[in-house]
Amino acid sequence: MELNKKEFQIEFAGKPLKLTISQIAEQATSAVMGQYGDTVVLVTAVMGKEDRDIDYFPLTVDYEERFYAAGKIIGSRFVRREGRPSEEAILSGRMIDRTLRPLFDGRMRRDVQIVITVLSYDETNDPDFVSLFSASTALAISEIPWQGPVAGVRLAKLKNGEFIINPSNQILGDAENIYFESFVSGTEDKINMVEFSGKEALENEVAEAFENAHSETKKLIEFQKEIVQKIGKSKADVLLAEADSDIKNKIKEFLKDKLEAAVYGKEKTEQHKKIDELKSALKDFLVKGGTEDLSKVDYVFEEEINNLVHKNILEKEMRPDGRKLDEVRPLYAETGLFKRLHGSALFIRGGTQALAVTTLAAPGAEQLIETMEISYKRRFMLHYNFPPYSTGETGRLGFTGRREIGHGALAEKAVRSMIPSKEEFPYTIRVVSEILASNGSSSMATVCAASMSLMDAGVPIKNVVGGIAMGLFVENPKSEIRNPKYKILTDIQGPEDHYGDMDCKVAGTKNGITAIQMDVKVDGVTPQMFKEVLDHAKKARLEILETINKAISKPREKVSDFAPVIMTIDIQSEQIGEVIGPGGKIINAIISDTGVTSIDIEQTGRVFVAGPDSKKVQAAIDTVKGITKEFRPGEIVEGQVIKILEFGAIVDLGNGRDGMIHVSELKEGFVKKVEDVVKIGDFIRAKVIKVENGKIGLSLKAARE
């Protein structure tokens, strides 16, 4: 049997990038196997056979990690198989989804599912790069209607100024040497997705890096076009959710003098109420006029709002809530809301409210992360909760969705580079953001609240981080015009987010950018547009940081009285066993006797002791010091005689250590019986005369001398 393989290869960033199209997964609409280094992925694209009666385009992108790809068997003790996708897999899937989705016609109502399965991972080459490239090729050569191809690259700038395209995981793993790193993707002419993290990078440096990265993606897009010319299929003729012109005209006529009054206003709740009432009145009007099929009314209604918002912003710079294009909504910041919490802060921007709470714990509370790609301990965590009441709705609680994971990861990325090292601040840190109300960019409100909460908890962050969401409205976004008219909006909310053409979140300090996330609903933005967005975002960010600094300008001088006290001590690595004891007997006894909550020991010999107060922690530290104390010849020690032998006496030196006084070292001259000189219970001072293999020899007569 022949698999009818067709192989295509290009050299990219110094390595071969290979695609194989064959009869593998032949029942999918299309399937591509991509390889970069020894990292291999299989991408399948399947389009449903029938249109669905829904009001959105049903696209799903699933990123499937396989432990075997990295030669691992992990999972719980009782379930040794892949379960729910890891956060890293969810974020990779979202990143690919956000690149592909804008190039579909949103009026499609036929299911499209893209499944990315990582078959082999070489621990050097990131699967995200080859996954996106393979997914784009699979769509481009298939019959699925799509306006690609697209491509993306990972880039990094090192502290020495070196710029690297598709850096290895080893380079990215050296966090201290990275100035910033990003994944940038887009079409031949425009950028349409950005994920960025940096250490206070400057706007012009970021813009230049993105322009360089975009020029690299063009090579990959040209390569895909060549493949499409050779084996690409004609696109299927799929029905689009379009209302007939008669209904469209009736809707336009009804709405022409009513829509603006419903859409424009400062209060989100009132705005939604007026829109719902207008939509209900429209349907009543159509039914009374003899219209029977109302299935396309919602779509046309949304289209009319979209056209109105675009027209007013582009022609009049008129925003739905009346603000100027670069105006930030009213700000409010407060810290120390709850006495018993280690740190808390409330940040409000317009109708968006984020309550952030910081909890400090011992190093042992670090989260163990095990995925196909990485295994590590997570010391700083930021979790984001988006309850349904924040948008005035009802819904299911207790389930962390992809959106919550994505927003939390973005906020964590924004703050992470400002977190002090473990040596500076030995706590495990968890921040939880509760979104109390949402009307635009709750993730950036989370960044602001998290910074304040960390400072309120006494975490010595390097600089305060603030964030802002930027928007874009483009004239005729689906046209072929290369330089269309556009307007950039600062601090988007409500209709601007929903009907706008871009959502670009930018977070950073007074010195530079720490995180960027950009999504678009159009085919993308030009590098020049992006540069302008970053400049506008900087102005807004500095304004927000001023508000934060008025509430809290620097970290508290000490942690909360309700936070654990942590002290550290360094011991020799070979002494770790002495502190732990057989089966943990000694370390558990120290915890029990002193009342501390935990003792954590690193392989290097650093010991972290956590407890409710400094007195108990110091007692445990003193005990560890005693256990690991290195006795030296000539040192004077004290202790109680605990055992008499024929040839000497055993002295308790404390903390489980003892020494022996040989009968010849009890006093000058002949000693007939040990008891003639010392007895059990006597408290004596002796001199250390010998230390060999952990055994300590003492002399009573030398101490007297």
PDB file of N, CA and C in Angstrom, residues 9-70:
ATOM      1  N   GLN A   9       9.575  21.249   1.662  1.00  0.00           N
ATOM      2  CA  GLN A   9      10.555  21.640   2.676  1.00  0.00           C
ATOM      3  C   GLN A   9      11.136  23.010   2.371  1.00  0.00           C
ATOM      4  N   ILE A  10      11.394  23.782   3.440  1.00  0.00           N
ATOM      5  CA  ILE A  10      12.024  25.089   3.344  1.00  0.00           C
ATOM      6  C   ILE A  10      12.969  25.244   4.519  1.00  0.00           C
ATOM      7  N   GLU A  11      14.058  25.935   4.311  1.00  0.00           N
ATOM      8  CA  GLU A  11      14.988  26.233   5.404  1.00  0.00           C
ATOM      9  C   GLU A  11      14.502  27.505   6.092  1.00  0.00           C
ATOM     10  N   PHE A  12      14.297  27.433   7.413  1.00  0.00           N
ATOM     11  CA  PHE A  12      13.815  28.616   8.122  1.00  0.00           C
ATOM     12  C   PHE A  12      14.529  28.739   9.462  1.00  0.00           C
ATOM     13  N   ALA A  13      15.096  29.910   9.702  1.00  0.00           N
ATOM     14  CA  ALA A  13      15.847  30.200  10.937  1.00  0.00           C
ATOM     15  C   ALA A  13      16.920  29.145  11.189  1.00  0.00           C
ATOM     16  N   GLY A  14      17.545  28.717  10.091  1.00  0.00           N
ATOM     17  CA  GLY A  14      18.665  27.787  10.200  1.00  0.00           C
ATOM     18  C   GLY A  14      18.295  26.338  10.358  1.00  0.00           C
ATOM     19  N   LYS A  15      17.003  25.992  10.218  1.00  0.00           N
ATOM     20  CA  LYS A  15      16.574  24.599  10.373  1.00  0.00           C
ATOM     21  C   LYS A  15      15.582  24.243   9.276  1.00  0.00           C
ATOM     22  N   PRO A  16      15.534  22.955   8.892  1.00  0.00           N
ATOM     23  CA  PRO A  16      14.546  22.555   7.884  1.00  0.00           C
ATOM     24  C   PRO A  16      13.134  22.497   8.482  1.00  0.00           C
ATOM     25  N   LEU A  17      12.200  23.097   7.759  1.00  0.00           N
ATOM     26  CA  LEU A  17      10.778  23.040   8.115  1.00  0.00           C
ATOM     27  C   LEU A  17      10.101  22.191   7.051  1.00  0.00           C
ATOM     28  N   LYS A  18       9.535  21.076   7.456  1.00  0.00           N
ATOM     29  CA  LYS A  18       9.022  20.100   6.488  1.00  0.00           C
ATOM     30  C   LYS A  18       7.544  19.845   6.700  1.00  0.00           C
ATOM     31  N   LEU A  19       6.801  19.793   5.602  1.00  0.00           N
ATOM     32  CA  LEU A  19       5.384  19.435   5.630  1.00  0.00           C
ATOM     33  C   LEU A  19       5.179  18.183   4.794  1.00  0.00           C
ATOM     34  N   THR A  20       4.356  17.285   5.324  1.00  0.00           N
ATOM     35  CA  THR A  20       4.020  16.059   4.600  1.00  0.00           C
ATOM     36  C   THR A  20       2.514  15.948   4.494  1.00  0.00           C
ATOM     37  N   ILE A  21       2.013  15.797   3.261  1.00  0.00           N
ATOM     38  CA  ILE A  21       0.579  15.583   3.020  1.00  0.00           C
ATOM     39  C   ILE A  21       0.446  14.208   2.385  1.00  0.00           C
ATOM     40  N   SER A  22      -0.339  13.339   3.013  1.00  0.00           N
ATOM     41  CA  SER A  22      -0.470  11.958   2.529  1.00  0.00           C
ATOM     42  C   SER A  22      -1.865  11.452   2.862  1.00  0.00           C
ATOM     43  N   GLN A  23      -2.005  10.127   2.854  1.00  0.00           N
ATOM     44  CA  GLN A  23      -3.294   9.538   3.195  1.00  0.00           C
ATOM     45  C   GLN A  23      -3.481   9.359   4.700  1.00  0.00           C
ATOM     46  N   ILE A  24      -2.502   9.811   5.474  1.00  0.00           N
ATOM     47  CA  ILE A  24      -2.660   9.800   6.926  1.00  0.00           C
ATOM     48  C   ILE A  24      -3.842  10.698   7.296  1.00  0.00           C
ATOM     49  N   ALA A  25      -4.743  10.199   8.164  1.00  0.00           N
ATOM     50  CA  ALA A  25      -5.958  10.921   8.560  1.00  0.00           C
ATOM     51  C   ALA A  25      -6.771  11.317   7.326  1.00  0.00           C
ATOM     52  N   GLU A  26      -6.913  10.374   6.391  1.00  0.00           N
ATOM     53  CA  GLU A  26      -7.503  10.689   5.091  1.00  0.00           C
ATOM     54  C   GLU A  26      -8.990  11.028   5.147  1.00  0.00           C
ATOM     55  N   GLN A  27      -9.674  10.686   6.240  1.00  0.00           N
ATOM     56  CA  GLN A  27     -11.101  11.003   6.297  1.00  0.00           C
ATOM     57  C   GLN A  27     -11.375  12.432   6.771  1.00  0.00           C
ATOM     58  N   ALA A  28     -10.336  13.113   7.233  1.00  0.00           N
ATOM     59  CA  ALA A  28     -10.477  14.531   7.550  1.00  0.00           C
ATOM     60  C   ALA A  28     -10.585  15.311   6.244  1.00  0.00           C
ATOM     61  N   THR A  29     -11.136  16.516   6.325  1.00  0.00           N
ATOM     62  CA  THR A  29     -11.211  17.352   5.122  1.00  0.00           C
ATOM     63  C   THR A  29      -9.810  17.607   4.584  1.00  0.00           C
ATOM     64  N   SER A  30      -8.862  17.861   5.470  1.00  0.00           N
ATOM     65  CA  SER A  30      -7.449  17.943   5.081  1.00  0.00           C
ATOM     66  C   SER A  30      -6.603  17.619   6.302  1.00  0.00           C
ATOM     67  N   ALA A  31      -5.386  17.152   6.044  1.00  0.00           N
ATOM     68  CA  ALA A  31      -4.468  16.804   7.131  1.00  0.00           C
ATOM     69  C   ALA A  31      -3.047  17.097   6.691  1.00  0.00           C
ATOM     70  N   VAL A  32      -2.267  17.675   7.600  1.00  0.00           N
ATOM     71  CA  VAL A  32      -0.869  18.014   7.321  1.00  0.00           C
ATOM     72  C   VAL A  32      -0.024  17.592   8.509  1.00  0.00           C
ATOM     73  N   MET A  33       1.096  16.942   8.204  1.00  0.00           N
ATOM     74  CA  MET A  33       2.064  16.631   9.253  1.00  0.00           C
ATOM     75  C   MET A  33       3.230  17.591   9.103  1.00  0.00           C
ATOM     76  N   GLY A  34       3.489  18.350  10.166  1.00  0.00           N
ATOM     77  CA  GLY A  34       4.567  19.330  10.124  1.00  0.00           C
ATOM     78  C   GLY A  34       5.713  18.930  11.024  1.00  0.00           C
ATOM     79  N   GLN A  35       6.942  19.219  10.568  1.00  0.00           N
ATOM     80  CA  GLN A  35       8.123  18.861  11.356  1.00  0.00           C
ATOM     81  C   GLN A  35       9.118  20.009  11.357  1.00  0.00           C
ATOM     82  N   TYR A  36       9.622  20.332  12.556  1.00  0.00           N
ATOM     83  CA  TYR A  36      10.663  21.353  12.720  1.00  0.00           C
ATOM     84  C   TYR A  36      11.650  20.806  13.726  1.00  0.00           C
ATOM     85  N   GLY A  37      12.870  20.539  13.275  1.00  0.00           N
ATOM     86  CA  GLY A  37      13.782  19.771  14.096  1.00  0.00           C
ATOM     87  C   GLY A  37      13.206  18.368  14.233  1.00  0.00           C
ATOM     88  N   ASP A  38      13.127  17.872  15.461  1.00  0.00           N
ATOM     89  CA  ASP A  38      12.467  16.586  15.703  1.00  0.00           C
ATOM     90  C   ASP A  38      11.114  16.773  16.380  1.00  0.00           C
ATOM     91  N   THR A  39      10.597  17.980  16.362  1.00  0.00           N
ATOM     92  CA  THR A  39       9.247  18.236  16.859  1.00  0.00           C
ATOM     93  C   THR A  39       8.271  18.029  15.704  1.00  0.00           C
ATOM     94  N   VAL A  40       7.291  17.161  15.912  1.00  0.00           N
ATOM     95  CA  VAL A  40       6.356  16.783  14.842  1.00  0.00           C
ATOM     96  C   VAL A  40       4.924  16.944  15.335  1.00  0.00           C
ATOM     97  N   VAL A  41       4.081  17.562  14.506  1.00  0.00           N
ATOM     98  CA  VAL A  41       2.662  17.708  14.837  1.00  0.00           C
ATOM     99  C   VAL A  41       1.815  17.210  13.669  1.00  0.00           C
ATOM    100  N   LEU A  42       0.644  16.716  14.007  1.00  0.00           N
ATOM    101  CA  LEU A  42      -0.357  16.363  13.001  1.00  0.00           C
ATOM    102  C   LEU A  42      -1.520  17.324  13.162  1.00  0.00           C
ATOM    103  N   VAL A  43      -1.877  18.016  12.078  1.00  0.00           N
ATOM    104  CA  VAL A  43      -2.983  18.965  12.114  1.00  0.00           C
ATOM    105  C   VAL A  43      -4.059  18.492  11.151  1.00  0.00           C
ATOM    106  N   THR A  44      -5.268  18.352  11.662  1.00  0.00           N
ATOM    107  CA  THR A  44      -6.405  17.993  10.814  1.00  0.00           C
ATOM    108  C   THR A  44      -7.424  19.117  10.833  1.00  0.00           C
ATOM    109  N   ALA A  45      -8.062  19.320   9.694  1.00  0.00           N
ATOM    110  CA  ALA A  45      -9.143  20.296   9.577  1.00  0.00           C
ATOM    111  C   ALA A  45     -10.352  19.580   9.007  1.00  0.00           C
ATOM    112  N   VAL A  46     -11.481  19.740   9.682  1.00  0.00           N
ATOM    113  CA  VAL A  46     -12.721  19.091   9.233  1.00  0.00           C
ATOM    114  C   VAL A  46     -13.829  20.127   9.205  1.00  0.00           C
ATOM    115  N   MET A  47     -14.568  20.148   8.087  1.00  0.00           N
ATOM    116  CA  MET A  47     -15.736  21.022   7.975  1.00  0.00           C
ATOM    117  C   MET A  47     -16.995  20.168   7.971  1.00  0.00           C
ATOM    118  N   GLY A  48     -17.981  20.571   8.757  1.00  0.00           N
ATOM    119  CA  GLY A  48     -19.241  19.844   8.820  1.00  0.00           C
ATOM    120  C   GLY A  48     -19.946  19.825   7.466  1.00  0.00           C
ATOM    121  N   LYS A  49     -20.884  18.918   7.346  1.00  0.00           N
ATOM    122  CA  LYS A  49     -21.571  18.752   6.060  1.00  0.00           C
ATOM    123  C   LYS A  49     -22.820  19.610   5.933  1.00  0.00           C
ATOM    124  N   GLU A  50     -23.315  20.130   7.068  1.00  0.00           N
ATOM    125  CA  GLU A  50     -24.544  20.923   7.020  1.00  0.00           C
ATOM    126  C   GLU A  50     -24.391  22.206   7.824  1.00  0.00           C
ATOM    127  N   ASP A  51     -25.166  23.216   7.412  1.00  0.00           N
ATOM    128  CA  ASP A  51     -25.184  24.469   8.162  1.00  0.00           C
ATOM    129  C   ASP A  51     -26.021  24.307   9.423  1.00  0.00           C
ATOM    130  N   ARG A  52     -25.633  25.032  10.475  1.00  0.00           N
ATOM    131  CA  ARG A  52     -26.366  24.960  11.744  1.00  0.00           C
ATOM    132  C   ARG A  52     -27.225  26.200  11.933  1.00  0.00           C
ATOM    133  N   ASP A  53     -28.326  26.029  12.650  1.00  0.00           N
ATOM    134  CA  ASP A  53     -29.239  27.142  12.909  1.00  0.00           C
ATOM    135  C   ASP A  53     -28.793  27.876  14.173  1.00  0.00           C
ATOM    136  N   ILE A  54     -27.716  28.646  14.034  1.00  0.00           N
ATOM    137  CA  ILE A  54     -27.137  29.395  15.152  1.00  0.00           C
ATOM    138  C   ILE A  54     -26.788  30.795  14.660  1.00  0.00           C
ATOM    139  N   ASP A  55     -26.393  31.686  15.575  1.00  0.00           N
ATOM    140  CA  ASP A  55     -26.102  33.063  15.181  1.00  0.00           C
ATOM    141  C   ASP A  55     -24.613  33.404  15.298  1.00  0.00           C
ATOM    142  N   TYR A  56     -23.738  32.379  15.169  1.00  0.00           N
ATOM    143  CA  TYR A  56     -22.298  32.612  15.196  1.00  0.00           C
ATOM    144  C   TYR A  56     -21.601  31.564  14.339  1.00  0.00           C
ATOM    145  N   PHE A  57     -20.336  31.816  14.024  1.00  0.00           N
ATOM    146  CA  PHE A  57     -19.547  30.860  13.245  1.00  0.00           C
ATOM    147  C   PHE A  57     -18.933  29.829  14.195  1.00  0.00           C
ATOM    148  N   PRO A  58     -19.268  28.542  14.065  1.00  0.00           N
ATOM    149  CA  PRO A  58     -18.810  27.513  15.026  1.00  0.00           C
ATOM    150  C   PRO A  58     -17.424  26.949  14.691  1.00  0.00           C
ATOM    151  N   LEU A  59     -16.400  27.698  15.061  1.00  0.00           N
ATOM    152  CA  LEU A  59     -15.013  27.253  14.872  1.00  0.00           C
ATOM    153  C   LEU A  59     -14.445  26.784  16.205  1.00  0.00           C
ATOM    154  N   THR A  60     -13.778  25.642  16.210  1.00  0.00           N
ATOM    155  CA  THR A  60     -13.066  25.181  17.406  1.00  0.00           C
ATOM    156  C   THR A  60     -11.642  24.793  17.017  1.00  0.00           C
ATOM    157  N   VAL A  61     -10.712  25.151  17.874  1.00  0.00           N
ATOM    158  CA  VAL A  61      -9.307  24.773  17.690  1.00  0.00           C
ATOM    159  C   VAL A  61      -8.870  24.040  18.948  1.00  0.00           C
ATOM    160  N   ASP A  62      -8.492  22.791  18.805  1.00  0.00           N
ATOM    161  CA  ASP A  62      -8.068  21.961  19.943  1.00  0.00           C
ATOM    162  C   ASP A  62      -6.592  21.619  19.800  1.00  0.00           C
ATOM    163  N   TYR A  63      -5.849  21.909  20.861  1.00  0.00           N
ATOM    164  CA  TYR A  63      -4.405  21.648  20.889  1.00  0.00           C
ATOM    165  C   TYR A  63      -4.181  20.489  21.857  1.00  0.00           C
ATOM    166  N   GLU A  64      -3.768  19.350  21.332  1.00  0.00           N
ATOM    167  CA  GLU A  64      -3.672  18.124  22.130  1.00  0.00           C
ATOM    168  C   GLU A  64      -2.211  17.750  22.376  1.00  0.00           C
ATOM    169  N   GLU A  65      -1.816  17.808  23.646  1.00  0.00           N
ATOM    170  CA  GLU A  65      -0.485  17.337  24.026  1.00  0.00           C
ATOM    171  C   GLU A  65      -0.541  15.831  24.281  1.00  0.00           C
ATOM    172  N   ARG A  66       0.496  15.147  23.897  1.00  0.00           N
ATOM    173  CA  ARG A  66       0.619  13.723  24.201  1.00  0.00           C
ATOM    174  C   ARG A  66       1.916  13.517  24.979  1.00  0.00           C
ATOM    175  N   PHE A  67       1.807  12.902  26.158  1.00  0.00           N
ATOM    176  CA  PHE A  67       2.987  12.726  27.000  1.00  0.00           C
ATOM    177  C   PHE A  67       4.049  11.882  26.300  1.00  0.00           C
ATOM    178  N   TYR A  68       3.591  10.936  25.473  1.00  0.00           N
ATOM    179  CA  TYR A  68       4.561  10.091  24.776  1.00  0.00           C
ATOM    180  C   TYR A  68       5.440  10.912  23.840  1.00  0.00           C
ATOM    181  N   ALA A  69       4.953  12.075  23.408  1.00  0.00           N
ATOM    182  CA  ALA A  69       5.726  12.913  22.493  1.00  0.00           C
ATOM    183  C   ALA A  69       7.060  13.335  23.108  1.00  0.00           C
ATOM    184  N   ALA A  70       7.079  13.452  24.429  1.00  0.00           N
ATOM    185  CA  ALA A  70       8.303  13.830  25.137  1.00  0.00           C
ATOM    186  C   ALA A  70       8.901  12.658  25.896  1.00  0.00           C
TER     187      ALA A  70
END
